[in-house]
CSV table of C-alpha atoms in Angstrom, one decimal:
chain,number,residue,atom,x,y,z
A,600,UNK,CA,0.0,0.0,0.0
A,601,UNK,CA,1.8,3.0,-0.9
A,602,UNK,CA,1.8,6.1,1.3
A,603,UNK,CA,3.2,9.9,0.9
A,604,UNK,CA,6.6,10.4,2.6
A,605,UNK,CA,8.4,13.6,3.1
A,606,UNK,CA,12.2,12.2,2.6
A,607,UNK,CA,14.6,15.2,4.3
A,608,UNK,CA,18.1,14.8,2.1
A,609,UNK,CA,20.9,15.6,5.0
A,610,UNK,CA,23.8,14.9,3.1
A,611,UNK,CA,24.6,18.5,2.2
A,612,UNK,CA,25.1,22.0,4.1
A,613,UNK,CA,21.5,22.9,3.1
A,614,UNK,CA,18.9,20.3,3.9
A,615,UNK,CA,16.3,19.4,0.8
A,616,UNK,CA,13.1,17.9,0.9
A,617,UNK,CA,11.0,15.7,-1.1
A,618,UNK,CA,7.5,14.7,-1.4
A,619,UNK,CA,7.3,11.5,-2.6
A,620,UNK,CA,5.0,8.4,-3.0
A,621,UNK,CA,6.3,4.9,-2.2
A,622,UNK,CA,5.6,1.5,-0.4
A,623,UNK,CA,8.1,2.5,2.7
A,624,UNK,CA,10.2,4.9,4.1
A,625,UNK,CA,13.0,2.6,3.1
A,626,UNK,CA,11.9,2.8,-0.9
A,627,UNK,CA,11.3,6.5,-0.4
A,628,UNK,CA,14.2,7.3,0.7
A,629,UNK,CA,16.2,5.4,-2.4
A,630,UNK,CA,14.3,6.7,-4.8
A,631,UNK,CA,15.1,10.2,-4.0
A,632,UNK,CA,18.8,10.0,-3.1
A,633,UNK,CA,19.6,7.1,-5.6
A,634,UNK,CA,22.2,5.1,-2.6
A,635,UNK,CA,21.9,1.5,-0.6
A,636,UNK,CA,20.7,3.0,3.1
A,637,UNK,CA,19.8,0.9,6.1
A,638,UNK,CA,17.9,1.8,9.2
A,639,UNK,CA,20.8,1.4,11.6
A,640,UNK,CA,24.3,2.6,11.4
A,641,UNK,CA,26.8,5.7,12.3
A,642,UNK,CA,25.6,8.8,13.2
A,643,UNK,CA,28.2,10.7,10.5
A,644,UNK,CA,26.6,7.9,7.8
A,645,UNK,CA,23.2,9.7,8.6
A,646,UNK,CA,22.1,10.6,4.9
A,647,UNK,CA,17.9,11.2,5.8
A,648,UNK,CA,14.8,11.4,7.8
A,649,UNK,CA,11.9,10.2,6.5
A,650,UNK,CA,8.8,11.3,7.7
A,651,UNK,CA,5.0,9.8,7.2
A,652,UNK,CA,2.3,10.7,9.0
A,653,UNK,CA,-1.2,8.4,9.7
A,654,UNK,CA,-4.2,8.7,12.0
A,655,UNK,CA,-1.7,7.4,15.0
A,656,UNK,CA,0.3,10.4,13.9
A,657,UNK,CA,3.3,11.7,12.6
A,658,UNK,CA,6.3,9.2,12.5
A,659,UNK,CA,9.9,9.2,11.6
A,660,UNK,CA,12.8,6.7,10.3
A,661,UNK,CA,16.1,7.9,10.3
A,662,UNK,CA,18.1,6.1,7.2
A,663,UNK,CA,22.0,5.9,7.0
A,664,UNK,CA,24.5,5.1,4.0
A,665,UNK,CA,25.2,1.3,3.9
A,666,UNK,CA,29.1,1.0,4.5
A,667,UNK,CA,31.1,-0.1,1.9
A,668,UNK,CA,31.9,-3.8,1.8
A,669,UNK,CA,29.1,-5.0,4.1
A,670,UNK,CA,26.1,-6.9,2.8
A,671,UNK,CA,22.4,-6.3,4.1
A,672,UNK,CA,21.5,-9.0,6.6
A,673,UNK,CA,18.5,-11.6,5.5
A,674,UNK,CA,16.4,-12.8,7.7
């Protein structure tokens, strides 16, 4: 079910923001800034907040650059 998410780009001086319609947070986010991210990492790999908001209210996922050399876990 897709959703609108507001995807905040941190990885320059000057923060952008995009409006932009996706499944998750996760697709949201790569579809905007074009990179691997994951949901857990460094704070200095911090590349975006995405932001969503629902009837619960307004929620946030912070996303970080996947480090070079490491695969994404499957579970």
């Amino acid at each position: 079910m897709s959703k609108t998410f507001r995807v905040i780009d941190l990885r320059q001086s000057v923060e952008t923001e995009t409006l932009v319609v996706a499944d998750t947070p996760d697709a949201a986010a790569h579809q905007v800034l074009g990179i691997e991210i994951v949901r857990g990492g460094n704070k200095r790999a911090l590349v975006a907040k995405v932001y969503s908001e629902s009837e619960t209210g307004l929620s946030m996922v912070r996303l970080y650059a996947r480090a070079a050399g490491r695969s994404i876990a499957r579970t």
